[in-house]
mmCIF file of C-alpha atoms in Angstrom:
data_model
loop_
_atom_site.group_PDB
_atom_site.id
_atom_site.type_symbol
_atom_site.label_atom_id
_atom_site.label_comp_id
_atom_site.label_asym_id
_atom_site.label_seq_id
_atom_site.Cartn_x
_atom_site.Cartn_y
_atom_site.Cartn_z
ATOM 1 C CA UNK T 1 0.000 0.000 0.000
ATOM 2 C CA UNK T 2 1.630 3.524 -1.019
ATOM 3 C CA UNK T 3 0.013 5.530 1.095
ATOM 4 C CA UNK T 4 1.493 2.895 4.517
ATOM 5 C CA UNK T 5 2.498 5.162 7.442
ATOM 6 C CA UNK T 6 4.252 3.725 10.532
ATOM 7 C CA UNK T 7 3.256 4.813 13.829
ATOM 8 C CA UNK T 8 6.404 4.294 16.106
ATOM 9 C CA UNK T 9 5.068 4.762 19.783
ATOM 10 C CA UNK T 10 6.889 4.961 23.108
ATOM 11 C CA UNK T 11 5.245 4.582 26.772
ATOM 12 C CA UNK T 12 5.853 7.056 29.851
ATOM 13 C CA UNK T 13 7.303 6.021 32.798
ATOM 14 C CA UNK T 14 6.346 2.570 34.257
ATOM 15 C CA UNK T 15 4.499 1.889 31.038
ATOM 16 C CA UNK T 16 5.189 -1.113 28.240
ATOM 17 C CA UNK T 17 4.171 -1.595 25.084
ATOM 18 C CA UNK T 18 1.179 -3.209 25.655
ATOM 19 C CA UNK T 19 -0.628 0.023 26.480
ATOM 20 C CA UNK T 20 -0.780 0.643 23.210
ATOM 21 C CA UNK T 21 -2.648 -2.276 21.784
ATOM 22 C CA UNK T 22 -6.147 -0.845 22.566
ATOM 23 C CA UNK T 23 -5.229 1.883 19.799
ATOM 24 C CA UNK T 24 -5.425 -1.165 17.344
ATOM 25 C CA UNK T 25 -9.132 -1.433 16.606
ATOM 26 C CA UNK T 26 -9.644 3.162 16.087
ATOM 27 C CA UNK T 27 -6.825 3.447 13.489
ATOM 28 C CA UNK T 28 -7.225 3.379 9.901
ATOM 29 C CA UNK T 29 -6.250 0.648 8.002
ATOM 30 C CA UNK T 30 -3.056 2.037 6.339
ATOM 31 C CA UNK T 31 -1.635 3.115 10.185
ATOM 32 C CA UNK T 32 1.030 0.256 10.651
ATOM 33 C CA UNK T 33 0.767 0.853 15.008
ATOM 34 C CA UNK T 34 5.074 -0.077 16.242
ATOM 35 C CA UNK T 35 5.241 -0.112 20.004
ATOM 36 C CA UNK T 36 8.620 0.145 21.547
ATOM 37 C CA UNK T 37 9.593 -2.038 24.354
ATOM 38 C CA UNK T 38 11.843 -0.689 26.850
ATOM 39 C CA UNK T 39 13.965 -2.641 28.478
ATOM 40 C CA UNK T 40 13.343 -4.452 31.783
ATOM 41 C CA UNK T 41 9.155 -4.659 31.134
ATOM 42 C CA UNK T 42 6.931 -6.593 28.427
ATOM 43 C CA UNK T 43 8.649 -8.892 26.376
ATOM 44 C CA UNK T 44 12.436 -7.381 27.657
ATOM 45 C CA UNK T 45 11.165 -8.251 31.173
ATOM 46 C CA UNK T 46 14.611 -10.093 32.066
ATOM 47 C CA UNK T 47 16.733 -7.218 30.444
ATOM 48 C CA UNK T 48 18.550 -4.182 32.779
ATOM 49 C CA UNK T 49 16.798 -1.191 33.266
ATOM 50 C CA UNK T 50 18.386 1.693 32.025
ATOM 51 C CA UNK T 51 20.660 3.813 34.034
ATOM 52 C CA UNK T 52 20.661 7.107 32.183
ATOM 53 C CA UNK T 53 18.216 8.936 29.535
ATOM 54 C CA UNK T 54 21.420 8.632 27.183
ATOM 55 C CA UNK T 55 20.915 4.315 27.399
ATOM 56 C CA UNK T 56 17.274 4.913 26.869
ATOM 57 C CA UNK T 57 17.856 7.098 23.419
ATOM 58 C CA UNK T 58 20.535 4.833 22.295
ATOM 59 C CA UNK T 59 18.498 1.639 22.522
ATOM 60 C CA UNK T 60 15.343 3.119 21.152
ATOM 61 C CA UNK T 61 17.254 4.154 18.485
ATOM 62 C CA UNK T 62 19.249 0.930 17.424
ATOM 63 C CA UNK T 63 15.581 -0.907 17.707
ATOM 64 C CA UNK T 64 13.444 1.749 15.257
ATOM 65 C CA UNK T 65 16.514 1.839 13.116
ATOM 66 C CA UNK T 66 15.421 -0.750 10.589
ATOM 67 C CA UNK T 67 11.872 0.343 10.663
ATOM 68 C CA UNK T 68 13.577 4.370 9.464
ATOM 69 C CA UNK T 69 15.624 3.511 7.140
ATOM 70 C CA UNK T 70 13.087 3.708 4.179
ATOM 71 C CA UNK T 71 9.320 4.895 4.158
ATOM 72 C CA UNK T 72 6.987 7.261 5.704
ATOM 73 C CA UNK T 73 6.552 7.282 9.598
ATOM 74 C CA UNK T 74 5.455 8.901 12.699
ATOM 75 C CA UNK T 75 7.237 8.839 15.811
ATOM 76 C CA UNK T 76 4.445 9.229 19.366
ATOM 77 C CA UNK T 77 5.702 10.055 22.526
ATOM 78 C CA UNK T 78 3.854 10.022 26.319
ATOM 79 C CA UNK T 79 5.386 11.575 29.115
ATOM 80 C CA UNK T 80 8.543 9.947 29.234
ATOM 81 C CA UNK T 81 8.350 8.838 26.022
ATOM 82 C CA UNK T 82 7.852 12.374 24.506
ATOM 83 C CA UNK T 83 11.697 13.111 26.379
ATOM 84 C CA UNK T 84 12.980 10.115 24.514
ATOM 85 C CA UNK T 85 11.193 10.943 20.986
ATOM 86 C CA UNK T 86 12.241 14.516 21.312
ATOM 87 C CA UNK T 87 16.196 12.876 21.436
ATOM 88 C CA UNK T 88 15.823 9.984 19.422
ATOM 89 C CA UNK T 89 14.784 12.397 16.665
ATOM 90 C CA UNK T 90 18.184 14.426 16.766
ATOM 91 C CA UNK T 91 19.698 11.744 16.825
ATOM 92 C CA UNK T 92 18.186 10.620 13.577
ATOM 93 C CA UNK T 93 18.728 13.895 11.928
ATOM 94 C CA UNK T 94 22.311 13.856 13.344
ATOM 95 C CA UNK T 95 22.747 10.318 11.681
ATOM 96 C CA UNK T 96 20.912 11.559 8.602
ATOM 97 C CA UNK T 97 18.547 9.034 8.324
ATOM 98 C CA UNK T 98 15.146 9.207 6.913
ATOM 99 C CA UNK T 99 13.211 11.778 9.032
ATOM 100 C CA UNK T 100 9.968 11.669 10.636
ATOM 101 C CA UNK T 101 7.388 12.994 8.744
ATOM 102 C CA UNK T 102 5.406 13.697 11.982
ATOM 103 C CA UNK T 103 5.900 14.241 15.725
ATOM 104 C CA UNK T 104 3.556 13.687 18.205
ATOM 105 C CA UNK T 105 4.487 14.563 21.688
ATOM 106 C CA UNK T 106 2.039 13.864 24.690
ATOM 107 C CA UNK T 107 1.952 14.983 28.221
ATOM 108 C CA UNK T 108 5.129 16.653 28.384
ATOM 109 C CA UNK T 109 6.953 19.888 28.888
ATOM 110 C CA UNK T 110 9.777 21.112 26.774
ATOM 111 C CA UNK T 111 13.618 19.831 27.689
ATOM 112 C CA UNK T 112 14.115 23.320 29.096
ATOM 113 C CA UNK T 113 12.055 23.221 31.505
ATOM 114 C CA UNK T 114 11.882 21.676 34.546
ATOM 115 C CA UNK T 115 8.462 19.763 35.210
ATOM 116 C CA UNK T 116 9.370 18.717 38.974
ATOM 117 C CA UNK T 117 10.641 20.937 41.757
ATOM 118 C CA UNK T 118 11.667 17.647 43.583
ATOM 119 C CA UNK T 119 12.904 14.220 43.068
ATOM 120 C CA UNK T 120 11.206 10.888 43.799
ATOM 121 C CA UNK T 121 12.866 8.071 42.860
ATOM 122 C CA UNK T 122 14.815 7.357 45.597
ATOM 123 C CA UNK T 123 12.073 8.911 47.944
ATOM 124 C CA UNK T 124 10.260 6.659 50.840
ATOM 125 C CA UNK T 125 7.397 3.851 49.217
ATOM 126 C CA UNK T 126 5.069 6.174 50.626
ATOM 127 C CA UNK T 127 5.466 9.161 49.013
ATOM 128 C CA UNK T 128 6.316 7.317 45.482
ATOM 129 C CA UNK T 129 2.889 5.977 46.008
ATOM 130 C CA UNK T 130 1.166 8.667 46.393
ATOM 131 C CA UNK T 131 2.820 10.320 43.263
ATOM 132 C CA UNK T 132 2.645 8.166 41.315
ATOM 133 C CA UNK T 133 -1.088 7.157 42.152
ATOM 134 C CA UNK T 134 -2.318 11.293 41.854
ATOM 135 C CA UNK T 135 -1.152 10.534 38.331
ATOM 136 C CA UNK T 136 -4.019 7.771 37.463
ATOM 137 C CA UNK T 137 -3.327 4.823 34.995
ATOM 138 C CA UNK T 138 -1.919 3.002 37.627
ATOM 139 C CA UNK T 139 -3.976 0.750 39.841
ATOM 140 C CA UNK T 140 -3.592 0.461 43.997
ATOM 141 C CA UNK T 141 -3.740 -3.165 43.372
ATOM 142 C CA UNK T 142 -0.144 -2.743 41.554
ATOM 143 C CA UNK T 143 1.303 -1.363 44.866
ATOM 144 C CA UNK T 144 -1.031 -3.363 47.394
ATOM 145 C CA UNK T 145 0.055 -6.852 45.889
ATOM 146 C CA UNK T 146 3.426 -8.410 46.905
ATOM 147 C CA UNK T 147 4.186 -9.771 43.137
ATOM 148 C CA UNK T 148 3.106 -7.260 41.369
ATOM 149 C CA UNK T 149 5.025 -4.080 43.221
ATOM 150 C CA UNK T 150 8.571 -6.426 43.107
ATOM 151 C CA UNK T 151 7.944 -6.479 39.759
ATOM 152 C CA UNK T 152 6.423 -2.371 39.422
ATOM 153 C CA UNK T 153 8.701 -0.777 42.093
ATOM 154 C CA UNK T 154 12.122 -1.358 40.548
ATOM 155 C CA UNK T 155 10.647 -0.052 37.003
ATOM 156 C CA UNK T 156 9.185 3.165 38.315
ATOM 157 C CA UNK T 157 12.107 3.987 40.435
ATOM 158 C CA UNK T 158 14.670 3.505 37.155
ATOM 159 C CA UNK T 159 12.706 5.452 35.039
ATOM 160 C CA UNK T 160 12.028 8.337 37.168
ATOM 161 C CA UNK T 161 15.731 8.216 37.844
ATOM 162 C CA UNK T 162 16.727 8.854 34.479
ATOM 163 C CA UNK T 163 13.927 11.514 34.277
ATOM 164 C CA UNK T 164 15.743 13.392 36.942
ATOM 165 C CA UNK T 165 18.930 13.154 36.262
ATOM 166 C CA UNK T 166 18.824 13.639 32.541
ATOM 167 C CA UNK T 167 20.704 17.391 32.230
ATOM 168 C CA UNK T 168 18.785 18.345 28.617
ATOM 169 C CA UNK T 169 21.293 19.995 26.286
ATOM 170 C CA UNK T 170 20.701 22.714 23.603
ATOM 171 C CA UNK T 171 19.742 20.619 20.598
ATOM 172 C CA UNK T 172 19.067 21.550 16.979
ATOM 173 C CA UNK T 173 15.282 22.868 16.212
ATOM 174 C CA UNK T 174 13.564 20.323 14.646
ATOM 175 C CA UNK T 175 12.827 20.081 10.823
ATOM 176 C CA UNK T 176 9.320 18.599 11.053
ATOM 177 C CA UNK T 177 5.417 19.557 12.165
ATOM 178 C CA UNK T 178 4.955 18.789 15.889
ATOM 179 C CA UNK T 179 1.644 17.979 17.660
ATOM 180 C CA UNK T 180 1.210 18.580 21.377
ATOM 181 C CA UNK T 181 -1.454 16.136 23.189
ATOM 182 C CA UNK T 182 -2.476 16.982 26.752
ATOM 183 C CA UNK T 183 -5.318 16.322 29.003
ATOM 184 C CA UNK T 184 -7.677 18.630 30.704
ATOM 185 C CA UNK T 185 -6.886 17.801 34.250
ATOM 186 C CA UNK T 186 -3.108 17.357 33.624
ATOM 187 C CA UNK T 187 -0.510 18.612 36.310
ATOM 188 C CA UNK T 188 -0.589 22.513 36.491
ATOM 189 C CA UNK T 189 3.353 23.047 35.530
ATOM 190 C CA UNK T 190 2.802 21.342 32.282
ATOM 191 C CA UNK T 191 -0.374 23.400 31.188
ATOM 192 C CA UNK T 192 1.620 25.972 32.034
ATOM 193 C CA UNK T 193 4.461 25.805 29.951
ATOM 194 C CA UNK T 194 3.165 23.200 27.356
ATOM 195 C CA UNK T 195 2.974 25.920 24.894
ATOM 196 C CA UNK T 196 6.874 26.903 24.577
ATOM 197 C CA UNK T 197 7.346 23.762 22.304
ATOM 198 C CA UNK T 198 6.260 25.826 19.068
ATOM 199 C CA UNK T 199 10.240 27.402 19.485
ATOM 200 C CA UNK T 200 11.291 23.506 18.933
ATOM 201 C CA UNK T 201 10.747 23.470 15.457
ATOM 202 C CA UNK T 202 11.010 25.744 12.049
ATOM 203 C CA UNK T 203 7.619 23.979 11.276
ATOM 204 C CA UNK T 204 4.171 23.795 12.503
ATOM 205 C CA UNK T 205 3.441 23.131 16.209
ATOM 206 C CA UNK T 206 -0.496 22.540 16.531
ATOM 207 C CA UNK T 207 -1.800 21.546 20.375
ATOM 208 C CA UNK T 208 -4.611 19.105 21.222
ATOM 209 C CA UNK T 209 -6.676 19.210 23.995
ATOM 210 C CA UNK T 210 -8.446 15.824 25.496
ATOM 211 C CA UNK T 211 -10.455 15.432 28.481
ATOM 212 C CA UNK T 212 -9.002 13.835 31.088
ATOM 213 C CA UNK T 213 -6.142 13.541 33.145
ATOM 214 C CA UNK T 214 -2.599 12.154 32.731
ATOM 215 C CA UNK T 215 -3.279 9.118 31.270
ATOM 216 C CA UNK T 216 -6.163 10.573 29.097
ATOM 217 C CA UNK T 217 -4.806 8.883 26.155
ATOM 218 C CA UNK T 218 -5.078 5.202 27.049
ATOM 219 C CA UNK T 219 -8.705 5.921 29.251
ATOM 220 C CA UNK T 220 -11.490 8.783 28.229
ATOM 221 C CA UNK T 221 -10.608 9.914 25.250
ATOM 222 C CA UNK T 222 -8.348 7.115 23.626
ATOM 223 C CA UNK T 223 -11.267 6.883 20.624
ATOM 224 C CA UNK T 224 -10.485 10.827 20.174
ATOM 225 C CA UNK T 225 -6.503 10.797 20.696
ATOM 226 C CA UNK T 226 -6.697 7.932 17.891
ATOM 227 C CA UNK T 227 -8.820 9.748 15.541
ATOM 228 C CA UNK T 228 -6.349 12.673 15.812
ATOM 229 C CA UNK T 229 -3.794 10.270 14.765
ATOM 230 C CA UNK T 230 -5.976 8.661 12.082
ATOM 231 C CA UNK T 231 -5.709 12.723 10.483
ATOM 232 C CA UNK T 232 -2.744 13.806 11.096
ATOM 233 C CA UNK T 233 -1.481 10.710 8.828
ATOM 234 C CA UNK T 234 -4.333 11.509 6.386
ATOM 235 C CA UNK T 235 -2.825 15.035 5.614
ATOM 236 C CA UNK T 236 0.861 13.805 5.337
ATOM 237 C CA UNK T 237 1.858 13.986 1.693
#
């Protein structure tokens, strides 16, 4: 099919791949849906988690790789995963490989600014909890059952580590369209400053608004957030 787009998607923090299977059944038909597993979760469930944002971008990289090389494709980012889009596309354009035609970044501030005033992955259990609970998408269940949180714990911790220790650097402004996806209840410092990603690129930065509140994406509004997909990729030439 000539008109086949692939949609290359990466979870937030705590998150697999699997999150995004529910997308499956809104998209159109020429939408080829690629979620990245990161390691230590899903199917990579025995690998090391990563230590730094830079082993994050890296891998993601070296696994989308084949999938850039030649054709059209859209890269999708939540929370976390907008941070490591964001890098993993300069480091495509610094490799000069075939470039996104499309970047959608959800949930997320720009690398500039700082979304936290504190740090929490090395914090007590109790107040991880209740951060990462005020957030919604995750179940109490995944905290109140032994298996579960040995499993849960170690993963959250990582990736909020390399969240908070990731010093962003000036990078290039991007060469491509950008879409910002938020929801309506999101945390007050991103709705705040969710709008300085239009300096990120020479192109077109358009924002989307969903109801809902972190994890609007994957609850509420999924049929929505996927039907904003479905056009975006129907106006690509």
């Amino acid at each position: 099919m000539e008109n086949r787009i692939n949609l290359i998607c990466i979870p937030h923090a705590g998150g697999n791949s699997s999150c995004f299977y529910k997308w499956q059944k809104y998209l159109e038909d020429n939408i080829n849906l690629i979620p990245i597993e990161l390691r230590g979760r899903g199917r990579r469930l025995g690998e090391p988690l990563y230590q730094t944002m830079d082993e994050a971008i890296v891998d993601i990289f070296e696994q989308i790789r084949p999938i850039i090389k030649n054709g059209r494709y859209i890269l999708f980012g939540h929370s976390m995963g907008s941070c490591i889009v964001y890098s993993v596309a300069q480091m495509i354009i610094s490799q000069q490989y075939n470039e996104p035609k499309h970047i959608v970044l959800s949930s997320v501030v720009p690398p500039k600014c700082e979304a936290r005033c504190k740090t929490i992955h090395d914090a007590d259990i109790s107040v991880l909890r209740r951060e990462v609970l005020k957030l919604g998408g995750t179940p109490r269940e995944v905290f109140d059952n032994t298996d579960l949180a040995s499993i849960f714990i170690p993963i959250i911790r990582a990736d909020y580590k390399i969240l908070e220790t990731f010093q962003a650097t000036e990078l290039p402004i991007l060469e491509c369209d950008l879409s910002v996806f938020y929801g309506s209840r999101e945390d007050e410092v991103i709705l705040k400053k969710i709008s300085l990603w239009n300096s990120y690129t020479k192109k077109q930065c358009r924002y989307y608004k969903f109801d809902g509140d972190h994890f609007y994406l994957f609850n509420e509004s999924i049929r929505q957030v996927v039907e904003t997909i479905n056009l975006i990729c129907s106006s690509l030439v």
